[in-house]
Amino acid sequence: MNVEVLGRTVQQTEIWLNEISERLGTGSEEEAYQALRAVLISLRDRIGTDNAAHLSAQLPVLIRGIFYDGFHPAETPSRERTREAFMAKVHGAVTNLEVDPEQAAKAVFEVLARHIEPRESEKLAGMFPAEMRDLWPRQAA
């Protein structure tokens, strides 16, 4: 990896954070980062190691680091079955998530779906129970 790749991943990460911040209506990169981290960790733990590896290959390098931060493969998949359980996981994934977990999930999934291959997004949305698929943008759900 060269320095140019690092600069590009920083720019891509800033784009993602700006898009999340815009969707959250906060204007805060810190809140966008906390939402991104909480939702990615919750998603990663729910989809299992093989699916996490497929998804991570499409993430910018810096966001991939966030995705895998604190990862314990033996504890996955977590398979929350209800919306409430998944939202509790999102809320508990970081200590200072100040936005509504459902709003955070919708914002992050929308940005994620914009930046990864449509088939991957559809596959991920399909891993959620029907009652939770509306967290994903319409084309992915």
mmCIF file of C-alpha atoms in Angstrom:
data_model
loop_
_atom_site.group_PDB
_atom_site.id
_atom_site.type_symbol
_atom_site.label_atom_id
_atom_site.label_comp_id
_atom_site.label_asym_id
_atom_site.label_seq_id
_atom_site.Cartn_x
_atom_site.Cartn_y
_atom_site.Cartn_z
ATOM 1 C CA MET A 1 0.000 0.000 0.000
ATOM 2 C CA ASN A 2 1.345 3.429 -0.865
ATOM 3 C CA VAL A 3 0.693 6.878 0.520
ATOM 4 C CA GLU A 4 -1.665 7.704 -2.365
ATOM 5 C CA VAL A 5 -3.964 4.849 -1.307
ATOM 6 C CA LEU A 6 -4.055 6.250 2.232
ATOM 7 C CA GLY A 7 -5.004 9.701 0.972
ATOM 8 C CA ARG A 8 -7.747 8.227 -1.190
ATOM 9 C CA THR A 9 -9.211 6.180 1.674
ATOM 10 C CA VAL A 10 -9.266 9.251 3.917
ATOM 11 C CA GLN A 11 -11.170 11.146 1.200
ATOM 12 C CA GLN A 12 -13.611 8.253 0.719
ATOM 13 C CA THR A 13 -14.192 8.036 4.468
ATOM 14 C CA GLU A 14 -14.887 11.764 4.639
ATOM 15 C CA ILE A 15 -17.424 11.380 1.818
ATOM 16 C CA TRP A 16 -19.182 8.575 3.706
ATOM 17 C CA LEU A 17 -19.207 10.583 6.949
ATOM 18 C CA ASN A 18 -20.571 13.667 5.184
ATOM 19 C CA GLU A 19 -23.334 11.608 3.543
ATOM 20 C CA ILE A 20 -24.268 9.985 6.859
ATOM 21 C CA SER A 21 -24.204 13.335 8.647
ATOM 22 C CA GLU A 22 -26.467 14.799 5.970
ATOM 23 C CA ARG A 23 -28.946 11.927 6.331
ATOM 24 C CA LEU A 24 -28.904 12.250 10.111
ATOM 25 C CA GLY A 25 -29.385 16.003 9.860
ATOM 26 C CA THR A 26 -26.712 16.601 12.487
ATOM 27 C CA GLY A 27 -23.916 18.336 10.617
ATOM 28 C CA SER A 28 -21.538 16.539 12.957
ATOM 29 C CA GLU A 29 -18.807 14.256 11.617
ATOM 30 C CA GLU A 30 -18.358 12.859 15.138
ATOM 31 C CA GLU A 31 -21.990 11.747 15.346
ATOM 32 C CA ALA A 32 -21.762 10.381 11.807
ATOM 33 C CA TYR A 33 -18.645 8.422 12.770
ATOM 34 C CA GLN A 34 -20.298 7.000 15.885
ATOM 35 C CA ALA A 35 -23.370 6.006 13.862
ATOM 36 C CA LEU A 36 -21.208 4.415 11.146
ATOM 37 C CA ARG A 37 -19.175 2.492 13.704
ATOM 38 C CA ALA A 38 -22.184 1.292 15.712
ATOM 39 C CA VAL A 39 -24.140 0.134 12.677
ATOM 40 C CA LEU A 40 -21.180 -1.503 10.915
ATOM 41 C CA ILE A 41 -20.207 -3.430 14.040
ATOM 42 C CA SER A 42 -23.805 -4.557 14.577
ATOM 43 C CA LEU A 43 -24.152 -5.550 10.921
ATOM 44 C CA ARG A 44 -20.806 -7.377 10.936
ATOM 45 C CA ASP A 45 -21.703 -9.383 14.021
ATOM 46 C CA ARG A 46 -25.088 -10.327 12.583
ATOM 47 C CA ILE A 47 -24.026 -11.512 9.116
ATOM 48 C CA GLY A 48 -21.258 -13.948 10.086
ATOM 49 C CA THR A 49 -17.617 -14.158 9.087
ATOM 50 C CA ASP A 50 -17.951 -15.228 5.434
ATOM 51 C CA ASN A 51 -20.482 -12.531 4.599
ATOM 52 C CA ALA A 52 -18.461 -9.978 6.574
ATOM 53 C CA ALA A 53 -15.402 -10.818 4.474
ATOM 54 C CA HIS A 54 -17.362 -10.340 1.241
ATOM 55 C CA LEU A 55 -18.703 -7.000 2.415
ATOM 56 C CA SER A 56 -15.380 -5.754 3.758
ATOM 57 C CA ALA A 57 -13.730 -6.280 0.373
ATOM 58 C CA GLN A 58 -15.967 -3.478 -0.968
ATOM 59 C CA LEU A 59 -15.258 -1.006 1.826
ATOM 60 C CA PRO A 60 -12.622 1.725 1.747
ATOM 61 C CA VAL A 61 -9.544 0.659 3.722
ATOM 62 C CA LEU A 62 -10.192 3.017 6.635
ATOM 63 C CA ILE A 63 -13.849 2.006 6.909
ATOM 64 C CA ARG A 64 -12.789 -1.645 6.710
ATOM 65 C CA GLY A 65 -10.681 -0.988 9.815
ATOM 66 C CA ILE A 66 -13.731 0.429 11.609
ATOM 67 C CA PHE A 67 -15.754 -2.582 10.462
ATOM 68 C CA TYR A 68 -13.282 -5.065 11.942
ATOM 69 C CA ASP A 69 -12.391 -3.122 15.090
ATOM 70 C CA GLY A 70 -12.919 -5.403 18.093
ATOM 71 C CA PHE A 71 -14.106 -8.311 15.942
ATOM 72 C CA HIS A 72 -14.463 -11.708 17.687
ATOM 73 C CA PRO A 73 -15.351 -14.278 14.998
ATOM 74 C CA ALA A 74 -16.260 -16.929 17.565
ATOM 75 C CA GLU A 75 -19.147 -14.740 18.745
ATOM 76 C CA THR A 76 -20.781 -14.404 15.329
ATOM 77 C CA PRO A 77 -23.288 -14.463 13.899
ATOM 78 C CA SER A 78 -25.373 -12.809 16.594
ATOM 79 C CA ARG A 79 -28.713 -13.092 14.697
ATOM 80 C CA GLU A 80 -30.926 -10.577 16.436
ATOM 81 C CA ARG A 81 -34.442 -11.655 15.472
ATOM 82 C CA THR A 82 -36.351 -8.489 16.261
ATOM 83 C CA ARG A 83 -36.012 -4.842 15.346
ATOM 84 C CA GLU A 84 -35.768 -3.964 19.049
ATOM 85 C CA ALA A 85 -32.895 -6.411 19.598
ATOM 86 C CA PHE A 86 -30.962 -5.061 16.619
ATOM 87 C CA MET A 87 -31.532 -1.452 17.729
ATOM 88 C CA ALA A 88 -30.330 -2.344 21.227
ATOM 89 C CA LYS A 89 -27.188 -3.840 19.670
ATOM 90 C CA VAL A 90 -26.613 -0.690 17.585
ATOM 91 C CA HIS A 91 -27.138 1.499 20.640
ATOM 92 C CA GLY A 92 -24.790 -0.618 22.744
ATOM 93 C CA ALA A 93 -22.055 -0.938 20.099
ATOM 94 C CA VAL A 94 -20.555 2.431 21.047
ATOM 95 C CA THR A 95 -20.668 4.278 24.314
ATOM 96 C CA ASN A 96 -21.626 7.663 22.922
ATOM 97 C CA LEU A 97 -24.190 7.154 20.165
ATOM 98 C CA GLU A 98 -26.272 10.299 20.552
ATOM 99 C CA VAL A 99 -28.590 9.723 17.592
ATOM 100 C CA ASP A 100 -31.582 7.434 17.427
ATOM 101 C CA PRO A 101 -30.311 3.908 16.608
ATOM 102 C CA GLU A 102 -32.990 3.366 13.972
ATOM 103 C CA GLN A 103 -32.176 6.658 12.277
ATOM 104 C CA ALA A 104 -28.484 5.710 12.428
ATOM 105 C CA ALA A 105 -29.140 2.293 10.867
ATOM 106 C CA LYS A 106 -31.206 3.762 8.045
ATOM 107 C CA ALA A 107 -28.609 6.449 7.295
ATOM 108 C CA VAL A 108 -25.672 4.042 7.316
ATOM 109 C CA PHE A 109 -27.461 1.362 5.284
ATOM 110 C CA GLU A 110 -28.457 3.979 2.710
ATOM 111 C CA VAL A 111 -24.871 5.207 2.345
ATOM 112 C CA LEU A 112 -23.530 1.651 2.359
ATOM 113 C CA ALA A 113 -25.972 0.644 -0.379
ATOM 114 C CA ARG A 114 -24.862 3.650 -2.451
ATOM 115 C CA HIS A 115 -21.211 2.640 -2.308
ATOM 116 C CA ILE A 116 -21.245 -1.150 -2.637
ATOM 117 C CA GLU A 117 -22.432 -3.398 -5.436
ATOM 118 C CA PRO A 118 -26.246 -3.578 -5.653
ATOM 119 C CA ARG A 119 -26.256 -7.390 -5.418
ATOM 120 C CA GLU A 120 -24.254 -7.241 -2.182
ATOM 121 C CA SER A 121 -26.656 -4.688 -0.747
ATOM 122 C CA GLU A 122 -29.664 -6.824 -1.713
ATOM 123 C CA LYS A 123 -28.012 -9.895 -0.208
ATOM 124 C CA LEU A 124 -27.348 -8.081 3.073
ATOM 125 C CA ALA A 125 -30.886 -6.703 3.271
ATOM 126 C CA GLY A 126 -32.202 -10.221 2.635
ATOM 127 C CA MET A 127 -30.331 -11.505 5.699
ATOM 128 C CA PHE A 128 -32.621 -9.482 7.922
ATOM 129 C CA PRO A 129 -36.099 -10.608 8.970
ATOM 130 C CA ALA A 130 -38.896 -9.032 6.919
ATOM 131 C CA GLU A 131 -39.819 -6.658 9.760
ATOM 132 C CA MET A 132 -36.319 -5.130 9.588
ATOM 133 C CA ARG A 133 -35.803 -4.858 5.827
ATOM 134 C CA ASP A 134 -37.268 -1.373 5.730
ATOM 135 C CA LEU A 135 -34.078 -0.205 7.422
ATOM 136 C CA TRP A 136 -32.432 -0.690 4.017
ATOM 137 C CA PRO A 137 -33.084 1.585 1.047
ATOM 138 C CA ARG A 138 -35.933 0.413 -1.133
ATOM 139 C CA GLN A 139 -33.805 -1.053 -3.946
ATOM 140 C CA ALA A 140 -31.843 -3.202 -1.464
ATOM 141 C CA ALA A 141 -34.824 -4.447 0.543
#
